[in-house]
mmCIF file of C-alpha atoms in Angstrom:
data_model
loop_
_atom_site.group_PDB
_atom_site.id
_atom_site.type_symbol
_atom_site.label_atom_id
_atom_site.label_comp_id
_atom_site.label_asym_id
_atom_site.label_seq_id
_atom_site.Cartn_x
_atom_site.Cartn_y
_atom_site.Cartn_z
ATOM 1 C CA UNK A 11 0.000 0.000 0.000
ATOM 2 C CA UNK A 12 1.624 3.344 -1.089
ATOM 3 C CA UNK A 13 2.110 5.581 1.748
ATOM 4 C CA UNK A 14 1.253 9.753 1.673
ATOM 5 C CA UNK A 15 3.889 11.159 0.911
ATOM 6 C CA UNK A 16 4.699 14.925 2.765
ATOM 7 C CA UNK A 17 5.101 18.240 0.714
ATOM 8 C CA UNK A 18 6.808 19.640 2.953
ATOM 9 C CA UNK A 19 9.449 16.603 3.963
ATOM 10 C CA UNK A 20 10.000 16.490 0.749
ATOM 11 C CA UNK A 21 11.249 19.538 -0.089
ATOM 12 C CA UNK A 22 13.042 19.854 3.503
ATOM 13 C CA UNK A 23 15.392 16.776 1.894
ATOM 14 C CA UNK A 24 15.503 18.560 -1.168
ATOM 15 C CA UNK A 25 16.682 21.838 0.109
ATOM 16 C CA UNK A 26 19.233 19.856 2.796
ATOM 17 C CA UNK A 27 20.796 18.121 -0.238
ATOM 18 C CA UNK A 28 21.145 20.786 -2.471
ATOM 19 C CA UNK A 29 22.797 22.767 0.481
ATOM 20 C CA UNK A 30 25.059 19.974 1.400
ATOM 21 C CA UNK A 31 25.967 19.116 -1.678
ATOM 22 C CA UNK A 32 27.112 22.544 -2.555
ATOM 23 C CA UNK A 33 29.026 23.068 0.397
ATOM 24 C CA UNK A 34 30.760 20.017 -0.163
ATOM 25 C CA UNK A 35 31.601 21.054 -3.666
ATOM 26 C CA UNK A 36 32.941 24.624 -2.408
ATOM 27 C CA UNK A 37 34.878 22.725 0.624
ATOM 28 C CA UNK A 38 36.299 20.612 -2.484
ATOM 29 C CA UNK A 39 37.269 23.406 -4.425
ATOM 30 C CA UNK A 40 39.233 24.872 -1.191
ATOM 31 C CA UNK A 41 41.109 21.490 -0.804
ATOM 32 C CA UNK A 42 42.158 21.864 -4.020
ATOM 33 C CA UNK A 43 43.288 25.077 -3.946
ATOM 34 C CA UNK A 44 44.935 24.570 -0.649
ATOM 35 C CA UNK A 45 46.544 20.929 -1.638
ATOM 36 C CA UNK A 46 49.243 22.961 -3.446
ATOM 37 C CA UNK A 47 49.593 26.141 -0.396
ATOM 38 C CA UNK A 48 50.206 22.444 2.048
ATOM 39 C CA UNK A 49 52.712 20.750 0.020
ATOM 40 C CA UNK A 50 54.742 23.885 0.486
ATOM 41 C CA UNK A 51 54.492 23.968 4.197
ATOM 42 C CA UNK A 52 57.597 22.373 5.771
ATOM 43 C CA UNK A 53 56.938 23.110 9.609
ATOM 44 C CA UNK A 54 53.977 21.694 11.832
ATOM 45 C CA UNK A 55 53.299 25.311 12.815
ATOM 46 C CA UNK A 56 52.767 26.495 9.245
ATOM 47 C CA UNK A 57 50.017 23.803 8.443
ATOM 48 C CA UNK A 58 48.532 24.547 11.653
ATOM 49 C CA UNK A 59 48.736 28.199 10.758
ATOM 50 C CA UNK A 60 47.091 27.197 7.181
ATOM 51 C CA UNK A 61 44.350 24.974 9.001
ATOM 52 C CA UNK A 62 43.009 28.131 11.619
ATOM 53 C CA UNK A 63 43.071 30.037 8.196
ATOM 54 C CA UNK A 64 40.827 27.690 6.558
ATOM 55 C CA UNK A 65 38.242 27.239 9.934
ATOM 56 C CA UNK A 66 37.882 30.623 9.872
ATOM 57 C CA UNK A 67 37.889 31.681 6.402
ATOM 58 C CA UNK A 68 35.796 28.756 4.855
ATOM 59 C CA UNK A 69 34.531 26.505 7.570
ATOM 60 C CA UNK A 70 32.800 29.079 9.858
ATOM 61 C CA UNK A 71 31.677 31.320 7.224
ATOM 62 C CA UNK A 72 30.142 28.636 5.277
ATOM 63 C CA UNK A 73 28.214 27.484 8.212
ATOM 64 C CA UNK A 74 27.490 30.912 9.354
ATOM 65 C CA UNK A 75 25.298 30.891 6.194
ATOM 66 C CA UNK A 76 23.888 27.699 6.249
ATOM 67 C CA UNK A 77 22.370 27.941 9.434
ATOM 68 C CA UNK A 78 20.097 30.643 9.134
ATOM 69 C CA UNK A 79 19.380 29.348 6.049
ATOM 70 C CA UNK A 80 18.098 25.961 6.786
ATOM 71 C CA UNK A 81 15.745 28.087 9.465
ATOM 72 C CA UNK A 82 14.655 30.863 6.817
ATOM 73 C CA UNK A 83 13.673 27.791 4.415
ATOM 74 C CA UNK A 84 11.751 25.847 7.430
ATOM 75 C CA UNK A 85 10.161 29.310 8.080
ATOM 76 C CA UNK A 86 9.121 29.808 4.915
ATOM 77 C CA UNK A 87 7.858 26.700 3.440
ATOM 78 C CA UNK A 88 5.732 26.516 6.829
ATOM 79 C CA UNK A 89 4.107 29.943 6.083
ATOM 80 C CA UNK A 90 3.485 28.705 2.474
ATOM 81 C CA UNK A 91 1.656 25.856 3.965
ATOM 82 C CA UNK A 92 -0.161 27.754 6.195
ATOM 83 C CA UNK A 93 -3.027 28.827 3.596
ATOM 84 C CA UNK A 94 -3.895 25.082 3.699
ATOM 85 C CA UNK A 95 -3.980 24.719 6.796
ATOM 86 C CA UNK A 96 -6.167 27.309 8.047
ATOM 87 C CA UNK A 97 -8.387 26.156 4.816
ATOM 88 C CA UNK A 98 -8.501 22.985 6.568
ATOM 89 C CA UNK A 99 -9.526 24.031 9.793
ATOM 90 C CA UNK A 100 -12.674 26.173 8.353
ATOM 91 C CA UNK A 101 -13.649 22.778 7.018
ATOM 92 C CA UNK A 102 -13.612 21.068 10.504
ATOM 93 C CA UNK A 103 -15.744 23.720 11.837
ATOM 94 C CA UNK A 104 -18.402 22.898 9.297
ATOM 95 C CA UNK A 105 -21.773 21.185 10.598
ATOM 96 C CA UNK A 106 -24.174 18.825 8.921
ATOM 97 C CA UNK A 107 -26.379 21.703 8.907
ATOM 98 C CA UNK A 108 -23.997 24.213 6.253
ATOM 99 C CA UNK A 109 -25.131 24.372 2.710
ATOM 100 C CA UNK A 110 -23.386 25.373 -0.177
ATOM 101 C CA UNK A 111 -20.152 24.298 1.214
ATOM 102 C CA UNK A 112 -17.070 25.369 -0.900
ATOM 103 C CA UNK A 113 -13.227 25.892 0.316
ATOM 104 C CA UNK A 114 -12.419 29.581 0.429
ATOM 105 C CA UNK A 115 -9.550 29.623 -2.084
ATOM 106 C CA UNK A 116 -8.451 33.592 -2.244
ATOM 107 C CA UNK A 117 -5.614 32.945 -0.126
ATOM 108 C CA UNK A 118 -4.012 29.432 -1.286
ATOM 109 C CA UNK A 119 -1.285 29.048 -3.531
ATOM 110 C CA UNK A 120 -1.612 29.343 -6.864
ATOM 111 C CA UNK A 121 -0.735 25.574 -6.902
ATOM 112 C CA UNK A 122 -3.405 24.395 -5.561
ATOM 113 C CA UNK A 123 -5.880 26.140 -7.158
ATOM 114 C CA UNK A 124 -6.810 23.650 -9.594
ATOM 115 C CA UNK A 125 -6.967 21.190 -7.076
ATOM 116 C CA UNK A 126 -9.446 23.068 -4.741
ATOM 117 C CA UNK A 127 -11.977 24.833 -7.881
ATOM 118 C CA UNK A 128 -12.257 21.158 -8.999
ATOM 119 C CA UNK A 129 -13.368 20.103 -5.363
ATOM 120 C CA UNK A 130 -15.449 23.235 -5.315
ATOM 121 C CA UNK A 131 -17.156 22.349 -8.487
ATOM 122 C CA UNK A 132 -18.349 18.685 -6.949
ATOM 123 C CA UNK A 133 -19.715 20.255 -4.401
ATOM 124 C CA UNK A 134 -21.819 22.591 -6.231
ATOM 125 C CA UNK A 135 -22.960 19.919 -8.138
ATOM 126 C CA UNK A 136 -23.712 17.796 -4.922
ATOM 127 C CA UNK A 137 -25.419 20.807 -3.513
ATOM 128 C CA UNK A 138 -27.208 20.480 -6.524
ATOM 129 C CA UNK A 139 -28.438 17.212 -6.740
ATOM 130 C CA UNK A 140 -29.367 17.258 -3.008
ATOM 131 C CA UNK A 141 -31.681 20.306 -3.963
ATOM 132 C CA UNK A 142 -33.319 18.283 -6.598
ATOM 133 C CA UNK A 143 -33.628 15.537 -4.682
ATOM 134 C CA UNK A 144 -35.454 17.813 -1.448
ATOM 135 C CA UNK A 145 -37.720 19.468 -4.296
ATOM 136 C CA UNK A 146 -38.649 16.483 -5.635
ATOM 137 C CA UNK A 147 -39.676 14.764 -2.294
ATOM 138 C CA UNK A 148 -41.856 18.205 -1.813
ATOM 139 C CA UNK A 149 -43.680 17.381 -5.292
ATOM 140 C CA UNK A 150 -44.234 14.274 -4.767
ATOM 141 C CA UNK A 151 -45.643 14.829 -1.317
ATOM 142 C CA UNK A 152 -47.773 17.106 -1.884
ATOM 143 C CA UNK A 153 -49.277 15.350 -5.115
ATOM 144 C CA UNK A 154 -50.227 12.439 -2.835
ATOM 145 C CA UNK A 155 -52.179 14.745 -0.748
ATOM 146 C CA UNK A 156 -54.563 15.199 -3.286
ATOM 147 C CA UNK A 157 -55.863 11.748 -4.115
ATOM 148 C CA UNK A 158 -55.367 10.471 -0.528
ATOM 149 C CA UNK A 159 -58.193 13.279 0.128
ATOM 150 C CA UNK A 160 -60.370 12.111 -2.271
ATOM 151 C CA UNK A 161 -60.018 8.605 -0.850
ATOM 152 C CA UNK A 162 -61.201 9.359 2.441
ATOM 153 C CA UNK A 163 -64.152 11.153 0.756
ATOM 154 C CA UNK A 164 -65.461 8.111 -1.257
ATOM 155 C CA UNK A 165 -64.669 5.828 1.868
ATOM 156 C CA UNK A 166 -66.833 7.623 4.127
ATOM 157 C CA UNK A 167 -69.893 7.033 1.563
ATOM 158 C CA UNK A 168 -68.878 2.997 1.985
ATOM 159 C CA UNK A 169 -70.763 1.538 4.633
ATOM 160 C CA UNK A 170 -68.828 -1.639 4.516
ATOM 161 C CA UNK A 171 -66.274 -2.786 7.152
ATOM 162 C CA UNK A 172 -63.677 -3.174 5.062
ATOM 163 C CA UNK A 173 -63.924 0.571 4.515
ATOM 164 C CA UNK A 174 -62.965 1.451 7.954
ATOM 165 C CA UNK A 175 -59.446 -0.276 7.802
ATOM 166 C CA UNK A 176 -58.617 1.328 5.083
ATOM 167 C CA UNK A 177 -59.574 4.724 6.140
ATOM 168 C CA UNK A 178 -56.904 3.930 8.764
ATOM 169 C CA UNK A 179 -54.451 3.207 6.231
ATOM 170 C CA UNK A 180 -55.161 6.258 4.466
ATOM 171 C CA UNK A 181 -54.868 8.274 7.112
ATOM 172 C CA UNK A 182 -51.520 6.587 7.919
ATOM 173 C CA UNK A 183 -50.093 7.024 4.642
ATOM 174 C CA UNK A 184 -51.505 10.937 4.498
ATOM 175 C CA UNK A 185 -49.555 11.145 8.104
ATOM 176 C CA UNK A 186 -46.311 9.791 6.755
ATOM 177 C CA UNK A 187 -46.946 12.194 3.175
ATOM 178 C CA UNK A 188 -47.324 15.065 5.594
ATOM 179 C CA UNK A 189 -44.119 14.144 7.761
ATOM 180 C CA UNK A 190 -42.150 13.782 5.039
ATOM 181 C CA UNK A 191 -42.984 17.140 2.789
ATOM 182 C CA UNK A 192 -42.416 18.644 6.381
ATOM 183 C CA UNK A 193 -39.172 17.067 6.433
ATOM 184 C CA UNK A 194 -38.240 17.903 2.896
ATOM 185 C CA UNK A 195 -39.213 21.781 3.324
ATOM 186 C CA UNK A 196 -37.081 21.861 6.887
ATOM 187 C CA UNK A 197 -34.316 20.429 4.571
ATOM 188 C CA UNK A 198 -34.928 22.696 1.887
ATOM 189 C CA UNK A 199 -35.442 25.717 3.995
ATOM 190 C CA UNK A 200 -32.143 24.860 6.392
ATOM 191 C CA UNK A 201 -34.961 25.121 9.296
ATOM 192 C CA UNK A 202 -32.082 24.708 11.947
ATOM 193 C CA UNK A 203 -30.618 28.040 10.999
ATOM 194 C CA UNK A 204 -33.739 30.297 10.447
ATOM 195 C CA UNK A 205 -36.195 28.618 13.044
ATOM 196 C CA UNK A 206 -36.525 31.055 15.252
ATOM 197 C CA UNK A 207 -40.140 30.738 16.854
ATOM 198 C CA UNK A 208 -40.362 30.739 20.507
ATOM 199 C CA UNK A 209 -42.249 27.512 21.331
ATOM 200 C CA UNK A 210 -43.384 26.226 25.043
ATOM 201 C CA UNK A 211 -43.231 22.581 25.256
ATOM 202 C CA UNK A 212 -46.057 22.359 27.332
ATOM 203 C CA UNK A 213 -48.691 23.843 24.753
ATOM 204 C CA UNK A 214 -47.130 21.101 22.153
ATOM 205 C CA UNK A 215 -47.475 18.510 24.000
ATOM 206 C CA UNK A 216 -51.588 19.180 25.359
ATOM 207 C CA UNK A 217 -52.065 20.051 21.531
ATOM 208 C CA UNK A 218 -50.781 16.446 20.894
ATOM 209 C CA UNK A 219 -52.259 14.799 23.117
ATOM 210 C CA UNK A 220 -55.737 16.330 22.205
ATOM 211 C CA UNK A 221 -55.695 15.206 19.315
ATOM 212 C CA UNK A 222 -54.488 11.780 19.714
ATOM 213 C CA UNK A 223 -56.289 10.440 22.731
ATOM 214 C CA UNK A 224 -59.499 9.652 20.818
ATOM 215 C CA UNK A 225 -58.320 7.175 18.890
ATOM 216 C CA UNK A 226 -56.096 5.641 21.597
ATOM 217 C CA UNK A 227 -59.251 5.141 23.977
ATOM 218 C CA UNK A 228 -61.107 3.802 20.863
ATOM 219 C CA UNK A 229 -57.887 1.505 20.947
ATOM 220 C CA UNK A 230 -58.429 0.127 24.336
ATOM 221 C CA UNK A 231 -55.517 2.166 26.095
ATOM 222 C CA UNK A 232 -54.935 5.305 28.065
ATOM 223 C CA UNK A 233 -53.093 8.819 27.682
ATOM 224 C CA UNK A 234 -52.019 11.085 30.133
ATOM 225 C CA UNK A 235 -50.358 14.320 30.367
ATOM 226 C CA UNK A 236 -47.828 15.599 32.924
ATOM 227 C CA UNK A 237 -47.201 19.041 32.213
ATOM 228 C CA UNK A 238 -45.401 22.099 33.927
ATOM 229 C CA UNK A 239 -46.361 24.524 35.982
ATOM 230 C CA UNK A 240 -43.384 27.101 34.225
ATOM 231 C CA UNK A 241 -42.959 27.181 30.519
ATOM 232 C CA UNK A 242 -40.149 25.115 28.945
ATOM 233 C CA UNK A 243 -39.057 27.161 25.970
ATOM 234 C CA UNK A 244 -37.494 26.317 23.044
ATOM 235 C CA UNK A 245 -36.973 27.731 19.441
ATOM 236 C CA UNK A 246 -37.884 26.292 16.275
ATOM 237 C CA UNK A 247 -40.624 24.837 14.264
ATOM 238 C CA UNK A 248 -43.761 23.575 16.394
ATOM 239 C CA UNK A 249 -45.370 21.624 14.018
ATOM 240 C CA UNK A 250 -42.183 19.815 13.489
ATOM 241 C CA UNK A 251 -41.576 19.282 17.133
ATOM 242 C CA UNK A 252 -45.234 18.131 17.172
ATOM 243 C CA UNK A 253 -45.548 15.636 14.760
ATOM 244 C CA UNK A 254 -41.923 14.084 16.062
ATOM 245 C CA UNK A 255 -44.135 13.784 20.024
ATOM 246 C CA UNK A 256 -47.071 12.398 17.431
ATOM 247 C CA UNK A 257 -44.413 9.618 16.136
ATOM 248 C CA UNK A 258 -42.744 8.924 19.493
ATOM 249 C CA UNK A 259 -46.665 8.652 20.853
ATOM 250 C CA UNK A 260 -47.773 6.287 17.997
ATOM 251 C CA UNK A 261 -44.561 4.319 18.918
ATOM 252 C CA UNK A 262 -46.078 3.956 22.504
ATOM 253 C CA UNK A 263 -49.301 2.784 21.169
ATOM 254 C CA UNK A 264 -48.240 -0.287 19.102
ATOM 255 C CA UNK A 265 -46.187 -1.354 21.966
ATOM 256 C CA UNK A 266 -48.660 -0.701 25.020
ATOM 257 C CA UNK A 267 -50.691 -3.888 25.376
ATOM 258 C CA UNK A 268 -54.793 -3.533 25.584
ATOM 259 C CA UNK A 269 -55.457 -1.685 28.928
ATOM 260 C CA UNK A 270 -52.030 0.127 29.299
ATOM 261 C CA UNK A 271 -50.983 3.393 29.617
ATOM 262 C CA UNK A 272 -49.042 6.098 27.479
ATOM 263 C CA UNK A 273 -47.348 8.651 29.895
ATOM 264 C CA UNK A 274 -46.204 12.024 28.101
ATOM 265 C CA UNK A 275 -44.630 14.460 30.244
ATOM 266 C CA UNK A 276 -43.013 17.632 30.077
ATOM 267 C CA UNK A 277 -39.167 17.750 31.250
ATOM 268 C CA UNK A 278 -37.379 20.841 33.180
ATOM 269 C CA UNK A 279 -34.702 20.195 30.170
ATOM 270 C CA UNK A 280 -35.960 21.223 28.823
ATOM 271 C CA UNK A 281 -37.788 17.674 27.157
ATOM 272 C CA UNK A 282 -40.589 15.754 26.501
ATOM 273 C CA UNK A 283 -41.045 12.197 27.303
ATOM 274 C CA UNK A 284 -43.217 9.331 26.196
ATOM 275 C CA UNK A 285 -43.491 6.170 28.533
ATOM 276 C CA UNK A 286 -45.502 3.274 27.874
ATOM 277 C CA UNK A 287 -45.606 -0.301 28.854
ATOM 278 C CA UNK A 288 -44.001 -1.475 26.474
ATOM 279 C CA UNK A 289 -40.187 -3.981 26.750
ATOM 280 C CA UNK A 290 -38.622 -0.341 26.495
ATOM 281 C CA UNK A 291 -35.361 0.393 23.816
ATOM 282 C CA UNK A 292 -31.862 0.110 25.107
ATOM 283 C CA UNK A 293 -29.156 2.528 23.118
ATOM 284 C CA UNK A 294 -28.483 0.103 20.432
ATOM 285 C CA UNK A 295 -31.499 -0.727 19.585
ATOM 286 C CA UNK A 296 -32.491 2.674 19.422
ATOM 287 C CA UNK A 297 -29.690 3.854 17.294
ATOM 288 C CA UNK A 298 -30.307 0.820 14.778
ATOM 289 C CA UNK A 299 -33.806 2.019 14.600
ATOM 290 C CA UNK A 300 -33.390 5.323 13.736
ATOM 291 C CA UNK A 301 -31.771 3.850 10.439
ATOM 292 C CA UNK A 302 -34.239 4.334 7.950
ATOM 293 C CA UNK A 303 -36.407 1.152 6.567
ATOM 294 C CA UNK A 304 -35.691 -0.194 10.135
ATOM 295 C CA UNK A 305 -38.311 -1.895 12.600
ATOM 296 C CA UNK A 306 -38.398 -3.282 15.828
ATOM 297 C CA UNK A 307 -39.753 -6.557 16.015
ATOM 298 C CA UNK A 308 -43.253 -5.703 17.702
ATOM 299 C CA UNK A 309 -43.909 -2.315 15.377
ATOM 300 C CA UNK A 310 -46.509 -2.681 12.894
ATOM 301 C CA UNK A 311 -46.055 -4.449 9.703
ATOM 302 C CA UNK A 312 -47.555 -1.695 8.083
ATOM 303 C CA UNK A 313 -45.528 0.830 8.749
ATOM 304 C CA UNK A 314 -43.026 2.103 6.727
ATOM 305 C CA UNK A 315 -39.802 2.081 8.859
ATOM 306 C CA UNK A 316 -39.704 6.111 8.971
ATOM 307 C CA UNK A 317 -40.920 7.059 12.069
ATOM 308 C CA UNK A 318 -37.967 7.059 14.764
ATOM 309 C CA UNK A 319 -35.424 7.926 11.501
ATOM 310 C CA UNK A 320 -37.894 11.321 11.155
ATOM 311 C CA UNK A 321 -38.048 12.286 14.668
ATOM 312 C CA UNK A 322 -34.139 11.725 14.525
ATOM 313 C CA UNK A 323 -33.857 14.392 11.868
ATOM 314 C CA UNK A 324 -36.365 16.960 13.410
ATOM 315 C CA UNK A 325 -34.672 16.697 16.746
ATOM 316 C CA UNK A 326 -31.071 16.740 14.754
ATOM 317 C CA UNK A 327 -32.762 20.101 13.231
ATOM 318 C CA UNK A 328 -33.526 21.596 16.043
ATOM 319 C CA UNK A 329 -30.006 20.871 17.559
ATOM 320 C CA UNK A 330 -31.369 18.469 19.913
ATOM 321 C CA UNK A 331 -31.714 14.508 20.174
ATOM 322 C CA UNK A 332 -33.780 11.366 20.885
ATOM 323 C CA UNK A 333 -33.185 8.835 23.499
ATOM 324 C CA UNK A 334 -33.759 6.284 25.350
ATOM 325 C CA UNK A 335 -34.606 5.818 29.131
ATOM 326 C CA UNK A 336 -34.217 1.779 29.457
ATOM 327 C CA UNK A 337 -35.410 1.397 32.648
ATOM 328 C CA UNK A 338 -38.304 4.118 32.600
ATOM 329 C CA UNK A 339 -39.454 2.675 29.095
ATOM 330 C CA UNK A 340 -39.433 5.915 27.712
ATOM 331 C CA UNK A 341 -38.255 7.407 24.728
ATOM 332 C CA UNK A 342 -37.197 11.396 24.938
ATOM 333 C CA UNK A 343 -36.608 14.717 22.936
ATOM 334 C CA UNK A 344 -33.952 16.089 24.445
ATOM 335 C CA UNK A 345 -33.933 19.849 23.418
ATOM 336 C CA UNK A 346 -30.805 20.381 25.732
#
């Protein structure tokens, strides 16, 4: 396997050779000049005489230049190299959350300039394609919207059982549509960056609840609220932060057996927490769930994989995260 190889080691050597081997040709040169000056010494105190001459004429001179040399050359090759590395740097300070990333080349070396406008131009063109991609998922969203409405309009002039299941499945799949063209519009719109709305926590999560505790009692199960007397504030996008509670609740539901009980409260954080009675997640299994197309083992087979991977992203938006309590059986948005 071929190793990197260093710019600047290489020409360190390059510079050390060329500077050795010209002193040795100059200290050559003197020799020969000298050879014939000590073949006419006779005494021991002439060549001695000759040799101090030579030290100091040649020897000390010579490596009077050298030196700062070899430190002017290390001094400057590391200020040439600087550019880079502060280019570098700016890159590391990057988030997940920058768009239109490209390396600030007005102050790198000509050199490299090729180098870094063809890295710039795949980036624009992957800053492309992921903008194409986000628009698209918007389009297609919200052209599902459409005939997923008139569905539920000719369903509710069935009267046939059948028709009730899949008014369920409609309105799952219009729930998942709606998630995702919010997700592809947070994406689009960098929500992280311009969210700015001041939300309290508690209003999200009685909204929530409201509107979901119908159709858990009609499911046989229970929903309660434990909310704060003080407002928990956050910033961002509430009906984001609401439909990720919605997910973590409907999550609660599939694993709370008949009877049970879904407890969402409202953290000091701040957070918000879902418990049910479910086996509970531990950090693995949470973490290989929020990989998309992913399902636990007692989700529904109907479901598309998506939820915990969404809530992931919304609470990744927001600069926040999900977890897991093991031993509480709760899952939690941690806006913290």
């Amino acid at each position: 396997m071929t190793r990197n190889k260093s710019i600047f080691k290489t020409l360190a050597r390059g510079l050390a050779v060329v500077g050795f081997t010209g002193t040795a040709f100059l200290l050559a040169a003197v020799v020969i000049e000298y050879r014939f000056t000590f073949s006419e010494l006779s005494t021991s105190e002439a060549i001695k005489a000759a040799l101090k001459e030579m030290i100091e004429h040649v020897a000390l001179p010579v490596g009077a230049l050298l030196i700062p040399m070899a430190i002017a050359s290390l001094w400057v090759m590391r200020r040439a190299f600087r550019p880079l590395s502060d280019a570098a740097a700016a890159l590391e300070e990057l988030t997940a959350q920058d768009r239109d990333i490209r390396i600030d080349d007005h102050a790198l070396p000509i050199e490299v300039l090729p180098f870094t406008q063809a890295v710039n131009n795949l980036l624009s063109k992957l800053a492309d394609a992921a903008t194409r991609h986000e628009s698209f998922a918007a389009d297609i969203a919200h052209e599902l919207r459409t005939p997923l409405a008139s569905m539920m309009l000719e369903l509710d002039e069935i009267d046939h059982p059948a028709a009730m299941r899949l008014k369920g499945d409609v309105a799952s799949m219009r729930r998942l549509i709606d998630q995702l063209m919010l997700l592809a519009q947070m994406d689009a719109q960098q929500a992280s960056a311009t969210a700015t709305d001041t939300i309290d926590l508690n209003d999200v999560a009685r909204e929530v609840v409201a509107r979901t505790a119908p159709a858990i009692i009609a499911d046989g199960k229970s929903i309660e609220l434990s909310a704060m007397e003080q407002p928990a504030i956050v910033r961002g996008r509430k009906e984001a932060i609401a439909a990720a509670l919605r997910n973590l609740i409907e999550n609660a539901v599939r694993v709370t057996p008949l009877g049970g009980r879904i407890l969402v409260s409202v953290g000091v954080g701040p957070n918000l927490r879902v418990a049910d009675e479910g086996q509970g997640l531990s950090t693995e299994q949470l973490a290989s769930l929020i990989q998309r197309n992913r399902r636990s083992d007692h989700s529904s087979p109907d479901g598309a994989g998506l939820g915990l991977a969404i809530v992931d992203r919304i609470m990744h938006l927001h600069g926040g995260c999900v977890r897991t309590e093991p031993q509480q059986k709760a899952l939690v948005l941690d806006f913290s």
